[in-house]
Short mmCIF file of C-alpha atoms and ligand atoms in Angstrom, two decimals:
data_model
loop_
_atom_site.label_atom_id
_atom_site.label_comp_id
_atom_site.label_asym_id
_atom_site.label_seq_id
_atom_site.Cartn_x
_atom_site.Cartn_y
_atom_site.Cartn_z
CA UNK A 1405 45.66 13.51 3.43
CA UNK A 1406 43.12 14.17 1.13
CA UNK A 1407 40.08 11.40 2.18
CA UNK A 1408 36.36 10.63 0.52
CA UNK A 1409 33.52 9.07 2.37
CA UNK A 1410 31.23 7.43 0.63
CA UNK A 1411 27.60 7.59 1.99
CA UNK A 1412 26.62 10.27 4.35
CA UNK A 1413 24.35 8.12 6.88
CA UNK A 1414 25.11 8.32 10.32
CA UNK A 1415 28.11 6.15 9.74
CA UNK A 1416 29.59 8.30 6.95
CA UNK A 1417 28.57 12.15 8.02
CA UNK A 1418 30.25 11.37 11.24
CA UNK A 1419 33.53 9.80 9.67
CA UNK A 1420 33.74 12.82 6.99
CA UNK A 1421 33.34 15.53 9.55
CA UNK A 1422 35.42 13.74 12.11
CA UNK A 1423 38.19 12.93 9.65
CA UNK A 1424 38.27 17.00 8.62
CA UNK A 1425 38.33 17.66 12.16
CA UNK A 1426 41.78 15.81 12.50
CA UNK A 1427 43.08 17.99 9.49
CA UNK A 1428 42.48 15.69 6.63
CA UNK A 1429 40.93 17.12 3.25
CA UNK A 1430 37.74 15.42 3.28
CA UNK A 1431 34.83 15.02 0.44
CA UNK A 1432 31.86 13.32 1.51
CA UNK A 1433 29.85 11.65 -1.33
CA UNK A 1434 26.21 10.41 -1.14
CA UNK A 1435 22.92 9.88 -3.79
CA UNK A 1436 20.48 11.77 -1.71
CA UNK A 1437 21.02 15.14 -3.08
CA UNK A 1438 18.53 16.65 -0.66
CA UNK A 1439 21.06 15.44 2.23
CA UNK A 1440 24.59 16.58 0.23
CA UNK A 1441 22.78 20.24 -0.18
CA UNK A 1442 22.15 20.06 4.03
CA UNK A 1443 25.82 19.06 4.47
CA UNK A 1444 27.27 21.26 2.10
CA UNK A 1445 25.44 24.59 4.18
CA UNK A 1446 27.32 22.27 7.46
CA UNK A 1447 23.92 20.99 8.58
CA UNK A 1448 23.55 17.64 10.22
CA UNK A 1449 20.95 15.95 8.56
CA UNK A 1450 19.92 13.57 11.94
CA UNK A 1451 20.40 14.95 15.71
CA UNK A 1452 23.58 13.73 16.77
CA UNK A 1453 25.34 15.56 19.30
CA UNK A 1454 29.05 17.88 18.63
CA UNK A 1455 27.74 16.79 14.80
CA UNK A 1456 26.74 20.34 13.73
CA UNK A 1457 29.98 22.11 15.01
CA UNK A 1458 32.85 19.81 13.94
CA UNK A 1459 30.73 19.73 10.19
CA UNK A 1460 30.53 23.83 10.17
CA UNK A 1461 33.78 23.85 10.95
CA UNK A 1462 34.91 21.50 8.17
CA UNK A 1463 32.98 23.29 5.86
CA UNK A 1464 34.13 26.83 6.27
CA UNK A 1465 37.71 25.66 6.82
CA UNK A 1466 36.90 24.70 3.12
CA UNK A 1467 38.61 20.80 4.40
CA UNK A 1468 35.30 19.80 4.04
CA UNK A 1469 33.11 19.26 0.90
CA UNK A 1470 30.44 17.02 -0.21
CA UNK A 1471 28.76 15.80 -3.93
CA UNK A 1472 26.34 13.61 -5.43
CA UNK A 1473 29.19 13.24 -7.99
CA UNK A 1474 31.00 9.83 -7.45
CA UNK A 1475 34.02 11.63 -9.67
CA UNK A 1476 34.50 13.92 -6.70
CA UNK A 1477 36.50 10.87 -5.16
CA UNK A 1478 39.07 11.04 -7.56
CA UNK A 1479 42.54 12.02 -6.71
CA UNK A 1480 41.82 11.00 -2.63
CA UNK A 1481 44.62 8.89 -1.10
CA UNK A 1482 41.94 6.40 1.11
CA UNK A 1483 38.50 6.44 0.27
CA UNK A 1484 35.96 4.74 2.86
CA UNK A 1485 32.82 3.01 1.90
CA UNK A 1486 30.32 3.65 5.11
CA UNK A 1487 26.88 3.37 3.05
CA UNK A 1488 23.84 1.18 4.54
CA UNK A 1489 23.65 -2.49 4.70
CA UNK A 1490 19.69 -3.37 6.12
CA UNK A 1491 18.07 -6.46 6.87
CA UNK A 1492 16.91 -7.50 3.34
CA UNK A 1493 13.03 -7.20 2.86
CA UNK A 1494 11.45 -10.59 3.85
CA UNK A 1495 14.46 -11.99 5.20
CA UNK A 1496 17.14 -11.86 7.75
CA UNK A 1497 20.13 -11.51 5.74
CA UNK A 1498 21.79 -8.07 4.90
CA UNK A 1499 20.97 -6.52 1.98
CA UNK A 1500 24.18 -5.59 0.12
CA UNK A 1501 22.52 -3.54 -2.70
CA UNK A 1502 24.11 -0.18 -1.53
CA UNK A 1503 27.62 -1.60 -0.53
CA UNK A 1504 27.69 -3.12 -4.33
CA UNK A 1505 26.25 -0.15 -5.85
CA UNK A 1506 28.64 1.76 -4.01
CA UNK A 1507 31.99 -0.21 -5.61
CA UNK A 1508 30.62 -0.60 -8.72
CA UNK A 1509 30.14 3.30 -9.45
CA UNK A 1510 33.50 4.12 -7.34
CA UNK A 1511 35.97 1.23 -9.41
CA UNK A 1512 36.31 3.57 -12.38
CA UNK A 1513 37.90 6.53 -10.44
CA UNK A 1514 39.86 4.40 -8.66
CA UNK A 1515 44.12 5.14 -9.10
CA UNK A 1516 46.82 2.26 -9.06
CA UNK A 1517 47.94 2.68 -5.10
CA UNK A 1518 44.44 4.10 -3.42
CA UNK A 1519 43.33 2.05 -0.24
CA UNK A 1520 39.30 1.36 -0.69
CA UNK A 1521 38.56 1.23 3.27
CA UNK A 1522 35.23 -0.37 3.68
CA UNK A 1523 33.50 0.42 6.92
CA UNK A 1524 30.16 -1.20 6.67
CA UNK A 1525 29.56 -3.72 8.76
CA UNK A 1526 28.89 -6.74 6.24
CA UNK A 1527 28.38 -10.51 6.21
CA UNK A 1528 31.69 -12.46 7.03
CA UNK A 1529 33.42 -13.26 3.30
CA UNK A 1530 32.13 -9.83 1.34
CA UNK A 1531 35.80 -7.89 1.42
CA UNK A 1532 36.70 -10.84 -0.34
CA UNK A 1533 34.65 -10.85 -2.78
CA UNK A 1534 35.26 -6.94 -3.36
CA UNK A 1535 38.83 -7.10 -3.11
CA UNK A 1536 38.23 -8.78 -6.36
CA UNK A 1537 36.10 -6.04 -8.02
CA UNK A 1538 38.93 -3.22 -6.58
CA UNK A 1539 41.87 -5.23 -8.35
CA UNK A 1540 41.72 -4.49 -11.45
CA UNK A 1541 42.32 -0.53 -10.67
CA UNK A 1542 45.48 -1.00 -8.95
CA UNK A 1543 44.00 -0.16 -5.47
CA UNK A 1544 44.26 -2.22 -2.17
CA UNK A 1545 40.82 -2.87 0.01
CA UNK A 1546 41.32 -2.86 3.55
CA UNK A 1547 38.17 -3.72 5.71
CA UNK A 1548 38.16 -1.26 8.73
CA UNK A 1549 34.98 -1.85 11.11
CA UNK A 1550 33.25 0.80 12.73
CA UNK A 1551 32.31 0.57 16.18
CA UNK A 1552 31.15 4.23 16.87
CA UNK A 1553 27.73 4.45 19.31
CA UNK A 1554 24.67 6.66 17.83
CA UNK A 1555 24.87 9.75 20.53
CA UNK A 1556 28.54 9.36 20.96
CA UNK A 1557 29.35 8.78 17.58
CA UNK A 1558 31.82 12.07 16.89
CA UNK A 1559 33.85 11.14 20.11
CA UNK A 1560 34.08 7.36 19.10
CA UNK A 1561 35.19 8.12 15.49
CA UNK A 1562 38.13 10.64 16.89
CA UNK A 1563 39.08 8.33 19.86
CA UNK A 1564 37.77 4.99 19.38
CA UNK A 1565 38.94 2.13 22.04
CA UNK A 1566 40.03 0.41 19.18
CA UNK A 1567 41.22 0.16 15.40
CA UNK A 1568 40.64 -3.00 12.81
CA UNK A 1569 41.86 -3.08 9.43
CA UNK A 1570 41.77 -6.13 7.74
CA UNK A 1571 44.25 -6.40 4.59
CA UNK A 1572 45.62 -8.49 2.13
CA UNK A 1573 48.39 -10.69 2.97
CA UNK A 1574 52.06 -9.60 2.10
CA UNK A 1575 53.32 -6.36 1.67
CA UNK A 1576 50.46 -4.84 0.23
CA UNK A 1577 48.59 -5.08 3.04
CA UNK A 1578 51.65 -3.98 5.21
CA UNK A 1579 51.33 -0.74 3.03
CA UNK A 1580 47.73 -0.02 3.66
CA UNK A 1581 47.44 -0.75 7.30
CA UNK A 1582 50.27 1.83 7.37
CA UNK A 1583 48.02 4.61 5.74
CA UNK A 1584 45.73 3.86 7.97
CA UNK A 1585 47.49 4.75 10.94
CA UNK A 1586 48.45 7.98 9.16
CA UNK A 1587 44.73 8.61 8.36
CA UNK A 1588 44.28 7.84 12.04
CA UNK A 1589 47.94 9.77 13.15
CA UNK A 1590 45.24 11.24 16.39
CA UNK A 1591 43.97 8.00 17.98
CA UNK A 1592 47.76 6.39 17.00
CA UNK A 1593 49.19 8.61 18.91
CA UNK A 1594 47.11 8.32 21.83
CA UNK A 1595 47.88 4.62 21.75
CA UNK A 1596 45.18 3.23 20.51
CA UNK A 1597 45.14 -0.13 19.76
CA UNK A 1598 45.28 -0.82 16.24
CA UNK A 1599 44.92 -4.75 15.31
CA UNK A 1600 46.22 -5.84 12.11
CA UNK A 1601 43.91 -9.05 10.77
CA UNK A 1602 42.55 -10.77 7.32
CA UNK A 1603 39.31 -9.51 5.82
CA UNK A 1604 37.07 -12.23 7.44
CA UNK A 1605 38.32 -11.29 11.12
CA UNK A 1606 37.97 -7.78 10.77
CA UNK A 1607 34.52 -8.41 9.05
CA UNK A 1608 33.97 -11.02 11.76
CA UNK A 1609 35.05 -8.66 14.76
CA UNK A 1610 32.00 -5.96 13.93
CA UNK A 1611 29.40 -8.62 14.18
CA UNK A 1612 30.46 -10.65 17.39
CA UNK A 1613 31.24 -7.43 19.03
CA UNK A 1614 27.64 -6.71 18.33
CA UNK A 1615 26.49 -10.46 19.21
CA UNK A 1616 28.15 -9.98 22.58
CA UNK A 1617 26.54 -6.35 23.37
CA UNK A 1618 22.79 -8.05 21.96
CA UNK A 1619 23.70 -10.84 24.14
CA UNK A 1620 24.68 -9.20 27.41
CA UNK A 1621 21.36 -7.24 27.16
CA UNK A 1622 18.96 -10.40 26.13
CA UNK A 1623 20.89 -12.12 29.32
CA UNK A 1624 19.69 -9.21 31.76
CA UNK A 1625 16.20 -9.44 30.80
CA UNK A 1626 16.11 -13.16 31.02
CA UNK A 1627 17.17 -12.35 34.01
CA UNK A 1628 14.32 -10.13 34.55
CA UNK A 1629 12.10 -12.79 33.33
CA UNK A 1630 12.90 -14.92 36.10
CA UNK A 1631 12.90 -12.49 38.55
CA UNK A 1632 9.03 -10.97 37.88
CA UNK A 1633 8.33 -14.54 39.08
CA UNK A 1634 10.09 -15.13 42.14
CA UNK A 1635 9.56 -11.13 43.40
CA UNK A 1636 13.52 -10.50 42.88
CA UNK A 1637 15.22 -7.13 41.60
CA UNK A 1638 17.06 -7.46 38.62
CA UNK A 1639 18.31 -3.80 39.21
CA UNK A 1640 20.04 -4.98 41.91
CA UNK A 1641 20.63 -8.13 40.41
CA UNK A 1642 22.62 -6.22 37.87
CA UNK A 1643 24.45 -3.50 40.21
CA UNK A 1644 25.33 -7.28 42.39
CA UNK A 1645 26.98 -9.16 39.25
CA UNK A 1646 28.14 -6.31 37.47
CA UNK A 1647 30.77 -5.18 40.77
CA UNK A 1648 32.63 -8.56 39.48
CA UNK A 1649 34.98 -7.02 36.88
CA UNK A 1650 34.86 -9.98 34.30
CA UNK A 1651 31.06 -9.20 33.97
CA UNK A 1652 30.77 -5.26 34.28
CA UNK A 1653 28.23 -3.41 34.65
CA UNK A 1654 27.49 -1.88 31.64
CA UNK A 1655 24.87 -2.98 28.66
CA UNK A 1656 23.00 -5.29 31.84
CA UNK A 1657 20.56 -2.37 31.50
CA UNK A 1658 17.38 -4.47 31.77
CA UNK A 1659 13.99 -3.10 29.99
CA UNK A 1660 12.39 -2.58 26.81
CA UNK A 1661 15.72 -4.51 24.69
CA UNK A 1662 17.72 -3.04 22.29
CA UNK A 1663 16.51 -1.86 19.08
CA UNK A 1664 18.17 0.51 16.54
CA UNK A 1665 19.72 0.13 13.29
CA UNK A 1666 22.29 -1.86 13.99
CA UNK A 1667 22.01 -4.54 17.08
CA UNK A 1668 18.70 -6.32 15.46
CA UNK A 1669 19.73 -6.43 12.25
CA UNK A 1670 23.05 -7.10 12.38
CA UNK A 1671 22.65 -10.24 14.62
CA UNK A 1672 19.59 -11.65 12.22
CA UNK A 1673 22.11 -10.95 9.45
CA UNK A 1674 24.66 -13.09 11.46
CA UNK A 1675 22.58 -16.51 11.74
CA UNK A 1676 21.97 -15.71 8.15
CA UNK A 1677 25.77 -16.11 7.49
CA UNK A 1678 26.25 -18.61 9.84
CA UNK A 1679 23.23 -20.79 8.09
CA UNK A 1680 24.98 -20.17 4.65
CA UNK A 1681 28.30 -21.17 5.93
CA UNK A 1682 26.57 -24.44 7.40
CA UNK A 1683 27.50 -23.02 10.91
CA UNK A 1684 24.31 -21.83 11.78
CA UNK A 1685 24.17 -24.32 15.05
CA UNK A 1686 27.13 -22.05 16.67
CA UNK A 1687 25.28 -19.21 16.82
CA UNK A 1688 21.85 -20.42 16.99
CA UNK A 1689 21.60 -18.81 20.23
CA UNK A 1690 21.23 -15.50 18.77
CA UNK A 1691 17.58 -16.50 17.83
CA UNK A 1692 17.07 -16.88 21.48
CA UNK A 1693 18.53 -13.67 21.99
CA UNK A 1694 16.25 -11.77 19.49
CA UNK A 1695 12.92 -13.80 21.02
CA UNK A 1696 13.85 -12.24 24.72
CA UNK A 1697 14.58 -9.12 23.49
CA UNK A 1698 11.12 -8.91 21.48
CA UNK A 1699 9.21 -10.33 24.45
CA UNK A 1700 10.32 -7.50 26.81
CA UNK A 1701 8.32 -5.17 24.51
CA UNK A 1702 5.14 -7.63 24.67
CA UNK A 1703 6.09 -7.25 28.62
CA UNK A 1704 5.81 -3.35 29.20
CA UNK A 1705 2.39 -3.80 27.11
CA UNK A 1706 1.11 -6.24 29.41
CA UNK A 1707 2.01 -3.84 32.23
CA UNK A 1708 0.52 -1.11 31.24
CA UNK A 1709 -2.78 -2.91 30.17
CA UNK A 1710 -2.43 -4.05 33.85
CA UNK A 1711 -2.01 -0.55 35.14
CA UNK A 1712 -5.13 0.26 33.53
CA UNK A 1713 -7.41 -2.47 35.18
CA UNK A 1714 -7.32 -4.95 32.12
CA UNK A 1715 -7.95 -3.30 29.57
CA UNK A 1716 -6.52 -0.07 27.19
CA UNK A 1717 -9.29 0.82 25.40
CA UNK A 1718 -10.22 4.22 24.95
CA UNK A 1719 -7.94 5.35 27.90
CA UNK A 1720 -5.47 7.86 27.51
CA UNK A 1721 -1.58 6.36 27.37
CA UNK A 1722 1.18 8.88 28.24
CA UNK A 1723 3.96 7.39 26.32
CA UNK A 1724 7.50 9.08 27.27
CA UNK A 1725 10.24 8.33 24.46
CA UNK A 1726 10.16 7.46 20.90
CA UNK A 1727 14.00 6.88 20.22
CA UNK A 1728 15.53 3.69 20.17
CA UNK A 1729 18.38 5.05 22.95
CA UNK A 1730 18.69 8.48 24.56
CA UNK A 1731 20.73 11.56 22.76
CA UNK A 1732 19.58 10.21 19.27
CA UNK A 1733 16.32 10.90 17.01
CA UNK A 1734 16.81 7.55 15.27
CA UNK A 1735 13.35 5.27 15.23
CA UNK A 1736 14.88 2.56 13.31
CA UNK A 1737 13.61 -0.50 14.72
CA UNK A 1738 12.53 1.73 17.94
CA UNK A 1739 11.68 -0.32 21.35
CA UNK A 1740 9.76 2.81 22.04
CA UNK A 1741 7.35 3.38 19.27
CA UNK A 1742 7.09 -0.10 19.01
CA UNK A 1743 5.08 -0.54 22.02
CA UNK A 1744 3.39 2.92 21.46
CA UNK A 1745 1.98 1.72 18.14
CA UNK A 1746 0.72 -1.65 19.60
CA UNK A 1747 -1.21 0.35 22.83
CA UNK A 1748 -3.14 1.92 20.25
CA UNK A 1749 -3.74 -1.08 18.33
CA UNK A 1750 -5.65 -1.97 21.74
CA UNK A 1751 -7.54 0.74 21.52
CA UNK A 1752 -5.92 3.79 23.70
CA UNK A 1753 -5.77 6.95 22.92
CA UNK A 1754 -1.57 7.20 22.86
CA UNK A 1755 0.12 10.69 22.71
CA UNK A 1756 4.00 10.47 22.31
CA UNK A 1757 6.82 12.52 23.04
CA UNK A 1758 10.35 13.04 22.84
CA UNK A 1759 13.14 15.32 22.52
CA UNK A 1760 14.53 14.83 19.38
CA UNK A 1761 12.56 11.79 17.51
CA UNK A 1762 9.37 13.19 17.05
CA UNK A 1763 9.55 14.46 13.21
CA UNK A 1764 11.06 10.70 12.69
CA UNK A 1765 8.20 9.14 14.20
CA UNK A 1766 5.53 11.56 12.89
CA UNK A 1767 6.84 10.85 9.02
CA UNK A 1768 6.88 6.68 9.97
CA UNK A 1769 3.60 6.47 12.24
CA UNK A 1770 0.78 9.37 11.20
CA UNK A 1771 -1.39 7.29 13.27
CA UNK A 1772 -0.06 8.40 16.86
CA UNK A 1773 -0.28 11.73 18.70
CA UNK A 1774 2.67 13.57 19.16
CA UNK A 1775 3.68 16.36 21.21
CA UNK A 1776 7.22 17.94 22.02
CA UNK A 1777 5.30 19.23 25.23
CA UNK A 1778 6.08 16.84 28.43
CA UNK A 1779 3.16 18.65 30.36
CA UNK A 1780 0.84 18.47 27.50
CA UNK A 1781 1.62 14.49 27.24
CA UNK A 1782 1.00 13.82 30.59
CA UNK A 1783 -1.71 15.86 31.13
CA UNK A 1784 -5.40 13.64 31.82
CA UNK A 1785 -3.08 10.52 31.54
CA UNK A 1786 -4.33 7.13 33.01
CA UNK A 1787 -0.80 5.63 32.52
CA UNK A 1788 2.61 7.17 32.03
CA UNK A 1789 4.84 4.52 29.78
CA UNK A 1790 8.56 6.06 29.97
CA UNK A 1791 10.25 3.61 26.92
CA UNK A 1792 13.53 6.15 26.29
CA UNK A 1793 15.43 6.95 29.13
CA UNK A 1794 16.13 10.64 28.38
CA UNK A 1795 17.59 12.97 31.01
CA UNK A 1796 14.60 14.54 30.97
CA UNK A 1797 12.46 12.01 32.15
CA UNK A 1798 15.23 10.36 34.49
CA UNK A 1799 16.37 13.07 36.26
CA UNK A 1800 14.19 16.25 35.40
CA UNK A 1801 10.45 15.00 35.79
CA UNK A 1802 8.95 15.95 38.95
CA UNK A 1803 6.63 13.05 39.81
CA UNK A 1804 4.96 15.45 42.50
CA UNK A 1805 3.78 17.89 39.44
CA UNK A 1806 3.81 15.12 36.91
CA UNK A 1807 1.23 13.81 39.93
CA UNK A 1808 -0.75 17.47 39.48
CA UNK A 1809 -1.00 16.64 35.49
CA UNK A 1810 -1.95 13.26 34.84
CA UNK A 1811 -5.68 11.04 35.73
CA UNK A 1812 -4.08 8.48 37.31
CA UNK A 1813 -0.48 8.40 39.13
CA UNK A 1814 0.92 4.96 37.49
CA UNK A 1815 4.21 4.71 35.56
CA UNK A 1816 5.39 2.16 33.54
CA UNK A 1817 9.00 2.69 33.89
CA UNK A 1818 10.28 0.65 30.36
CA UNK A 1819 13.87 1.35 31.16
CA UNK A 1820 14.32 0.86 34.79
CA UNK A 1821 15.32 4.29 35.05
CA UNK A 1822 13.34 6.28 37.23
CA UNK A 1823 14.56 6.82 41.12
CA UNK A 1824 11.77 4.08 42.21
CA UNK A 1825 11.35 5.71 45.96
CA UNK A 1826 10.66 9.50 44.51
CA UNK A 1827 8.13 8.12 42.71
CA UNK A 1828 6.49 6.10 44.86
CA UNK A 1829 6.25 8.78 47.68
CA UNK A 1830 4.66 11.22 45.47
CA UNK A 1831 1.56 8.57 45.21
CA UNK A 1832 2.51 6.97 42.14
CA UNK A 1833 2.14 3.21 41.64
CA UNK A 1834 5.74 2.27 40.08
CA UNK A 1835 5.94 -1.24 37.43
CA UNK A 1836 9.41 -1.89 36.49
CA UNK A 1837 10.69 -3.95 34.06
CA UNK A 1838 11.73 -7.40 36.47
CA UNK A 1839 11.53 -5.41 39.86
CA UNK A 1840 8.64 -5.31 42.39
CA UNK A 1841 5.85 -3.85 42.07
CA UNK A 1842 5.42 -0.72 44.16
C1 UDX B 15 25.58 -0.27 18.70
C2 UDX B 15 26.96 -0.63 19.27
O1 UDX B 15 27.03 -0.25 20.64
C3 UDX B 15 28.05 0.06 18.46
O2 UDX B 15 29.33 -0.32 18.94
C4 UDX B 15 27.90 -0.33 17.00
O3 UDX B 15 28.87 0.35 16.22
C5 UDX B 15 26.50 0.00 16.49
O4 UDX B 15 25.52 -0.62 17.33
P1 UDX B 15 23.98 1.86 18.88
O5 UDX B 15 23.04 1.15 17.96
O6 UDX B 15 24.27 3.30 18.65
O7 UDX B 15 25.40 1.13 18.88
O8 UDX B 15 23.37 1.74 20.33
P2 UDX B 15 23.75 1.12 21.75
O9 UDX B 15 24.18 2.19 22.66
O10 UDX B 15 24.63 -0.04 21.61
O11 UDX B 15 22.31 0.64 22.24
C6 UDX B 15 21.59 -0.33 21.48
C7 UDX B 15 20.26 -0.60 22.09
O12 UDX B 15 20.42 -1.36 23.28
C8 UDX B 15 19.42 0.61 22.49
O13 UDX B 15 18.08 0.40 22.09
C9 UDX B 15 19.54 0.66 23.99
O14 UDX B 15 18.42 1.25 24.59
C10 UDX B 15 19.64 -0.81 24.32
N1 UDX B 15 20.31 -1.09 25.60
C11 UDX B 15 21.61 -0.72 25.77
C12 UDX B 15 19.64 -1.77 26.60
O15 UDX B 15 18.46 -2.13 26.45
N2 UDX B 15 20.28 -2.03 27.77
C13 UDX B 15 21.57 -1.66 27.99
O16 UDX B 15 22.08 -1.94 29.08
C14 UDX B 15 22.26 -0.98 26.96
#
């Protein structure tokens, strides 16, 4: 089928090269010409892993293109809107500029019978409004959520858990949630579940899901809250509630919170619906969620002042991580650098690294020292802050010769994720994020 993706964020990239990957004839559209000339050579212009090869191959398989030229989606069967939707400056709602922009400038190469598939995740009630702006053309909007995970992204897009396409009532809609399942023939026939709604559920589905996951991680580190006052382990905690299979393990991760550009924004941008759509009581909870989440940060700073004897000023802060999750170089709204930056607003003398994030954070915070040398970060370090929970640190860091490096042997462990007993028997003094002290 021949396919065009509008935007080439991580959202869009991903679909284009996935979609080309599952033999459809793909052109990928976006403004940034600087980004369009790095896709066109089948360069990934973020880290995301499996990215690089499935776009090469797209590209010399000539399935593949991409344009700044909005009349390079002409003639495609399905074309799917993936561009940005950020929290609006000064406010919590989402800023629709890009998703409008995006409609507006596609509507006049649109052909009677095209399905506009809009993947962005957007405030409950926005497909239809656009359904509106599409009609005219003769095309059909279907809203089709996307649910793929920054570092997994490639193998969520080709075999998701799930499928959503929200469509217009009647046949119409009948017709375009059956293109979809031919655009998705892969994942169809692997029986994945492909749910058939109205615009507002599919719209709605995107933002609870995220609720829920922003939820389940805000209830952990309550959780941890409560249990840096009573001496508890909310490791263990976790590991205990999570064997109970309508709970589950997974996402009761306790630590630094979630950041990224998705969970924090997309839940403000929720309440901000909600309030509009005088519902904002249901949900007020969220607010609660985002206040625990941010306090956890304010925690791991108060640990590591702690670590130091009261006071950061001037001492030399080890900080391990500057992505918002592991396998990703995305510092949107990053956990990480978030508490990096504020140590050196007390005064210390913070050097950062990370695998992947560092040219990110270097272009968004000057101000900080990076290095994409562990050793070198460690090394004359009163206090080693781990804040992304990269293999490297988890499982490859000896604390014995990160011991032999460092001024002081004391780790702020951000994400829970170090083995708490290795460290601890190579002399190092281990604060965890709601465990004991050791
Ligand atoms: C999220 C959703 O998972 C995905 O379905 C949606 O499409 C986009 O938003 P993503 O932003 O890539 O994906 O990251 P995710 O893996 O969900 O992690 C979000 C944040 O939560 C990260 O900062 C991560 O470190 C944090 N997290 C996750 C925890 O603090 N604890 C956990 O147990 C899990």
């Amino acid at each position: 089928m021949r396919l065009s993706v509008i935007g080439c964020g991580y959202l869009g990239a991903v679909h284009a090269a996935a979609m080309a990957s599952i033999g459809h004839d793909v052109v990928g559209i976006d403004v940034d010409q600087a980004k369009v000339d790095r896709l066109v050579r089948g360069e990934a212009p973020f880290f995301e892993p499996g990215l690089n090869e499935i776009l090469a191959d797209g590209v010399a398989s000539g399935r593949l293109t991409f344009s700044s030229d909005m009349a390079a989606a002409r003639g495609a069967a399905v074309h799917f809107v993936g561009v940005g939707t950020p929290q609006q400056q000064g406010g919590h709602g989402a800023d629709l500029t890009y998703v409008d922009a995006a409609f507006t400038s596609l509507v006049s190469h649109l052909r009677p019978g095209d399905i506009v598939a809009g993947k962005s995740t957007v405030p409950v009630g926005t497909a239809a409004r656009l359904a509106e702006v599409v009609a005219p053309t003769g095309a059909t909007l279907v809203w089709n959520p996307e649910f793929l995970r920054e570092g997994w992204a490639v193998q969520d897009t080709v075999a998701p858990d799930r499928l959503v396409a929200g469509v217009p009532a009647g046949a119409e809609g009948e017709r375009a949630a059956q293109i979809l399942r031919e655009v998705y023939h892969t994942a169809v026939a692997s029986d994945t579940p492909f749910i058939v709604t109205d615009y507002a559920t599919a719209e709605l589905v995107k933002v609870a899901a995220n609720a829920f996951l922003a939820t389940k991680i805000s209830f952990i580190n309550a959780m941890a809250e409560i249990a840096e006052v009573t001496g508890a382990d909310v490791t263990q905690l976790a590991d205990a509630i999570g064997y109970d299979a309508r709970i589950g393990r997974r996402f009761l991760g306790a630590g630094i919170g979630f950041g990224g550009g998705c969970l924090p924004k997309d839940i403000r941008a929720f309440s901000a619906r909600a309030e509009e759509l005088g519902r904002g009581e249901s949900i007020a909870f969220l607010r609660e969620v985002d206040a625990i989440n941010l306090r956890r940060r304010d925690r791991a700073i108060e640990l590591t002042v702690e670590a130091l004897g009261g006071s950061a000023f001037e001492k030399r802060v080890a900080v391990l991580g500057a992505a918002f999750k592991p396998h990703s170089d995305d510092i949107r709204d990053s956990p990480a650098l978030d508490v990096a930056v504020r140590l050196r607003g007390l005064g210390a003398d913070v050097v950062v690294t990370d695998p992947e994030a560092l040219e990110n954070a270097r272009r968004a915070h000057p101000q900080l020292q990076y290095t994409e040398d562990l050793d070198e970060a460690l090394r004359s370090a009163d206090v080693v802050v781990v804040v992304t929970e990269w293999p490297e640190y988890r499982h490859e860091l000896d604390p014995a010769h990160a011991g032999e490096l460092v001024n002081a042997r004391a780790v702020v462990d951000g994400r829970n994720c170090l083995d708490v007993r290795t460290w601890r028997d190579a002399g190092w003094t281990y604060y965890g994020m709601g465990r004991p002290r050791g």
